[in-house]
Tab-separated table of C-alpha atoms in Angstrom:
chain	number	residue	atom	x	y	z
A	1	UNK	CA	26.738	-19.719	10.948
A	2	UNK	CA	30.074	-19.941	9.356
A	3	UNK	CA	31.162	-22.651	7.229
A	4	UNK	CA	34.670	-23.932	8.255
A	5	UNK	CA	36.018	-24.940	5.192
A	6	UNK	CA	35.412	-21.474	3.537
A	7	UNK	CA	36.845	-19.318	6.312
A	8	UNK	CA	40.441	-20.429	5.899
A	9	UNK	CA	40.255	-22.313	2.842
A	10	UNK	CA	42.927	-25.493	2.187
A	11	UNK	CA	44.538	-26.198	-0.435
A	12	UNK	CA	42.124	-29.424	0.067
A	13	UNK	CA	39.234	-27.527	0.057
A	14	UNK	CA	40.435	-25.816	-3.215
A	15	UNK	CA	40.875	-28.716	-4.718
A	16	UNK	CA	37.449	-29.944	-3.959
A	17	UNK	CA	35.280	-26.847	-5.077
A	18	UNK	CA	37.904	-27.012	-7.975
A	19	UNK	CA	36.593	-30.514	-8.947
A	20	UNK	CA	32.952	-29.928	-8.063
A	21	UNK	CA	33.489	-26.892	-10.694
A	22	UNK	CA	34.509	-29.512	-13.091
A	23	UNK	CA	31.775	-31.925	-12.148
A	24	UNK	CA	29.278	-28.707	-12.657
A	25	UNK	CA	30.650	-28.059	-16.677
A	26	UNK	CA	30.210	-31.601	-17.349
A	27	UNK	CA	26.462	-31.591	-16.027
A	28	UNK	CA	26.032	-28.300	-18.010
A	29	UNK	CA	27.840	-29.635	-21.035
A	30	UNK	CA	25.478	-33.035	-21.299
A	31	UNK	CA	22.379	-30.897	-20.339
A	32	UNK	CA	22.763	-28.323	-23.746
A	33	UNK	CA	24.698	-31.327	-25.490
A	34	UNK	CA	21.563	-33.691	-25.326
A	35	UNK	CA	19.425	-31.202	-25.876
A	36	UNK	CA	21.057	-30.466	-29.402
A	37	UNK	CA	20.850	-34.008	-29.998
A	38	UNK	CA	16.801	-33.874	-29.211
A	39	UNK	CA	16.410	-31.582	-31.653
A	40	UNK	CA	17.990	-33.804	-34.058
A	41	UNK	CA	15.859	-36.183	-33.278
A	42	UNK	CA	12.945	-34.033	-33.872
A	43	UNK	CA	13.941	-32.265	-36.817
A	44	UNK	CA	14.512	-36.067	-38.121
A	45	UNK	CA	11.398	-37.209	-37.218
A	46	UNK	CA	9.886	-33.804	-38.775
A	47	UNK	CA	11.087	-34.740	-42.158
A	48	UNK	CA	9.258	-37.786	-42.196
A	49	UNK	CA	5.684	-37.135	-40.832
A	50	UNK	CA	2.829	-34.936	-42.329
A	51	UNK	CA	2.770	-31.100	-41.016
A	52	UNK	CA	-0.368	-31.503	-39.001
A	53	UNK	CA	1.577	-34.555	-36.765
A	54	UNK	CA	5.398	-32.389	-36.853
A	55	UNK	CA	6.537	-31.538	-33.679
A	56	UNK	CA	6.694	-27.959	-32.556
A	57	UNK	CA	10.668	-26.697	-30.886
A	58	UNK	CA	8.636	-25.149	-27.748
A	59	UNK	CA	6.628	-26.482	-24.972
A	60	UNK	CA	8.001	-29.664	-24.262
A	61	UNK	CA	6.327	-31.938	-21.970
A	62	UNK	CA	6.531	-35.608	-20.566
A	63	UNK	CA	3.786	-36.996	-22.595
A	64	UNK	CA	5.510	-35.107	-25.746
A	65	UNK	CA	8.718	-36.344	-25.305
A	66	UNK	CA	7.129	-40.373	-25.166
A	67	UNK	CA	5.571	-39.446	-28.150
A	68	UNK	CA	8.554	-37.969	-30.124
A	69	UNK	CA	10.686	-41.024	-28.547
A	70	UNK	CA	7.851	-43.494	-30.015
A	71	UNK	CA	7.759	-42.088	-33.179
A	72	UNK	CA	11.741	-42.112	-33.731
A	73	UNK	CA	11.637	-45.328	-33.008
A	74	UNK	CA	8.723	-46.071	-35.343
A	75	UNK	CA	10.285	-44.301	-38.413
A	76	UNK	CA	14.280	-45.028	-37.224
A	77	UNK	CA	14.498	-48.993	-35.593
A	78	UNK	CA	18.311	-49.012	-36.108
A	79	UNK	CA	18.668	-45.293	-34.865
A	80	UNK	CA	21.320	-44.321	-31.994
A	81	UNK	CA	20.479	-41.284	-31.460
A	82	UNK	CA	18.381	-41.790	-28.158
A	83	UNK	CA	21.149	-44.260	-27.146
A	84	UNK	CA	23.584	-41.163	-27.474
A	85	UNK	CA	21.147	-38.581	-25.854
A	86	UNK	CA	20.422	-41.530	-23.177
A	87	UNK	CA	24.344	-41.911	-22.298
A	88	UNK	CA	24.642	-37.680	-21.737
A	89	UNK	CA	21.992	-37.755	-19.308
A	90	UNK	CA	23.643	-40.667	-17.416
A	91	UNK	CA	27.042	-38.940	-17.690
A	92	UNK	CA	24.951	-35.857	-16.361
A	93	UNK	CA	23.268	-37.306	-13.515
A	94	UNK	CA	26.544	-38.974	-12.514
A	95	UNK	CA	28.128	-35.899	-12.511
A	96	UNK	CA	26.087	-34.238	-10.746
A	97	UNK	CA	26.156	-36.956	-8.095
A	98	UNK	CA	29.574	-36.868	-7.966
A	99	UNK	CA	29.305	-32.593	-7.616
A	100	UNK	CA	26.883	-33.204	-4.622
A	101	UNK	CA	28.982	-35.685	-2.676
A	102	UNK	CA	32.290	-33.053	-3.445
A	103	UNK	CA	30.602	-30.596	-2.079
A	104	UNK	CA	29.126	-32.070	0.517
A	105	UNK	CA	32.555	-33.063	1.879
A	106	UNK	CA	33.264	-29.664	2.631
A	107	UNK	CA	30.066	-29.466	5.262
A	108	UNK	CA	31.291	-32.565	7.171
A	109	UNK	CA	32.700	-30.655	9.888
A	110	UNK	CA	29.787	-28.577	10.247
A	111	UNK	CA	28.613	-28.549	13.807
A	112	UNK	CA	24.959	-28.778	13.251
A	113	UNK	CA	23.956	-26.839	16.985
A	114	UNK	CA	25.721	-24.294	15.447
A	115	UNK	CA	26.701	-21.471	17.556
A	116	UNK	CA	24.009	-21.984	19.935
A	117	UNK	CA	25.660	-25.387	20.817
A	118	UNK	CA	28.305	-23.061	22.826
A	119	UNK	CA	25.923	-20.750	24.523
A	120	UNK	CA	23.948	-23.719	26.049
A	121	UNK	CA	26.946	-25.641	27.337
A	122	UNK	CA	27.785	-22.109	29.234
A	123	UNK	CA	24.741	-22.282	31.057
């Protein structure tokens, strides 16, 4: 089944997968952004808790996570940097949002039959 809007692209079609690109950096760029800023975090909360209770760089879980999030906010009340790594995963999720619904806009005019829609109406 062929996609109309890639067949014989538009300039506002272009456009679109040209700002769903842009939508896809800024998901990528808050992903490996707030990621750096977790390790921060950890490497901050490292410096302050006995080597048996440090927190390894691999395997990161869920229940991990809580616990490194309870513990910076244990040793660091006035911190901001889950605040920070907080607003990149909005700005993330937002983005992608807004990638899905761009992209999506190019499948509107999809005929979901596809091209068995025409071979039934012949008979």
């Amino acid at each position: 089944m062929a996609i109309p809007a890639f067949e014989h692209p538009t300039a506002a079609t272009l456009v679109r997968m040209a700002i769903a690109f842009v939508f896809l950096v800024v998901v990528a760029a808050c992903g490996v952004w707030s990621t750096l800023v977790q390790w921060e975090i950890m490497e901050k909360v490292n410096t302050r808790l006995p080597a048996s209770e440090q927190f390894q760089a691999l395997w990161w879980g869920p229940f991990k996570r809580m616990r490194l999030v309870e513990e910076y906010r244990r040793l660091f009340p006035d911190g901001k940097d889950l605040k920070r790594m907080y607003w990149l995963v909005i700005i993330a999720l937002v983005a992608g949002v807004g990638m899905i619904i761009t992209l999506g806009s190019l499948f509107r005019n999809v005929d979901p039959a596809g091209p068995m829609r025409s071979r039934v109406e012949i008979l």
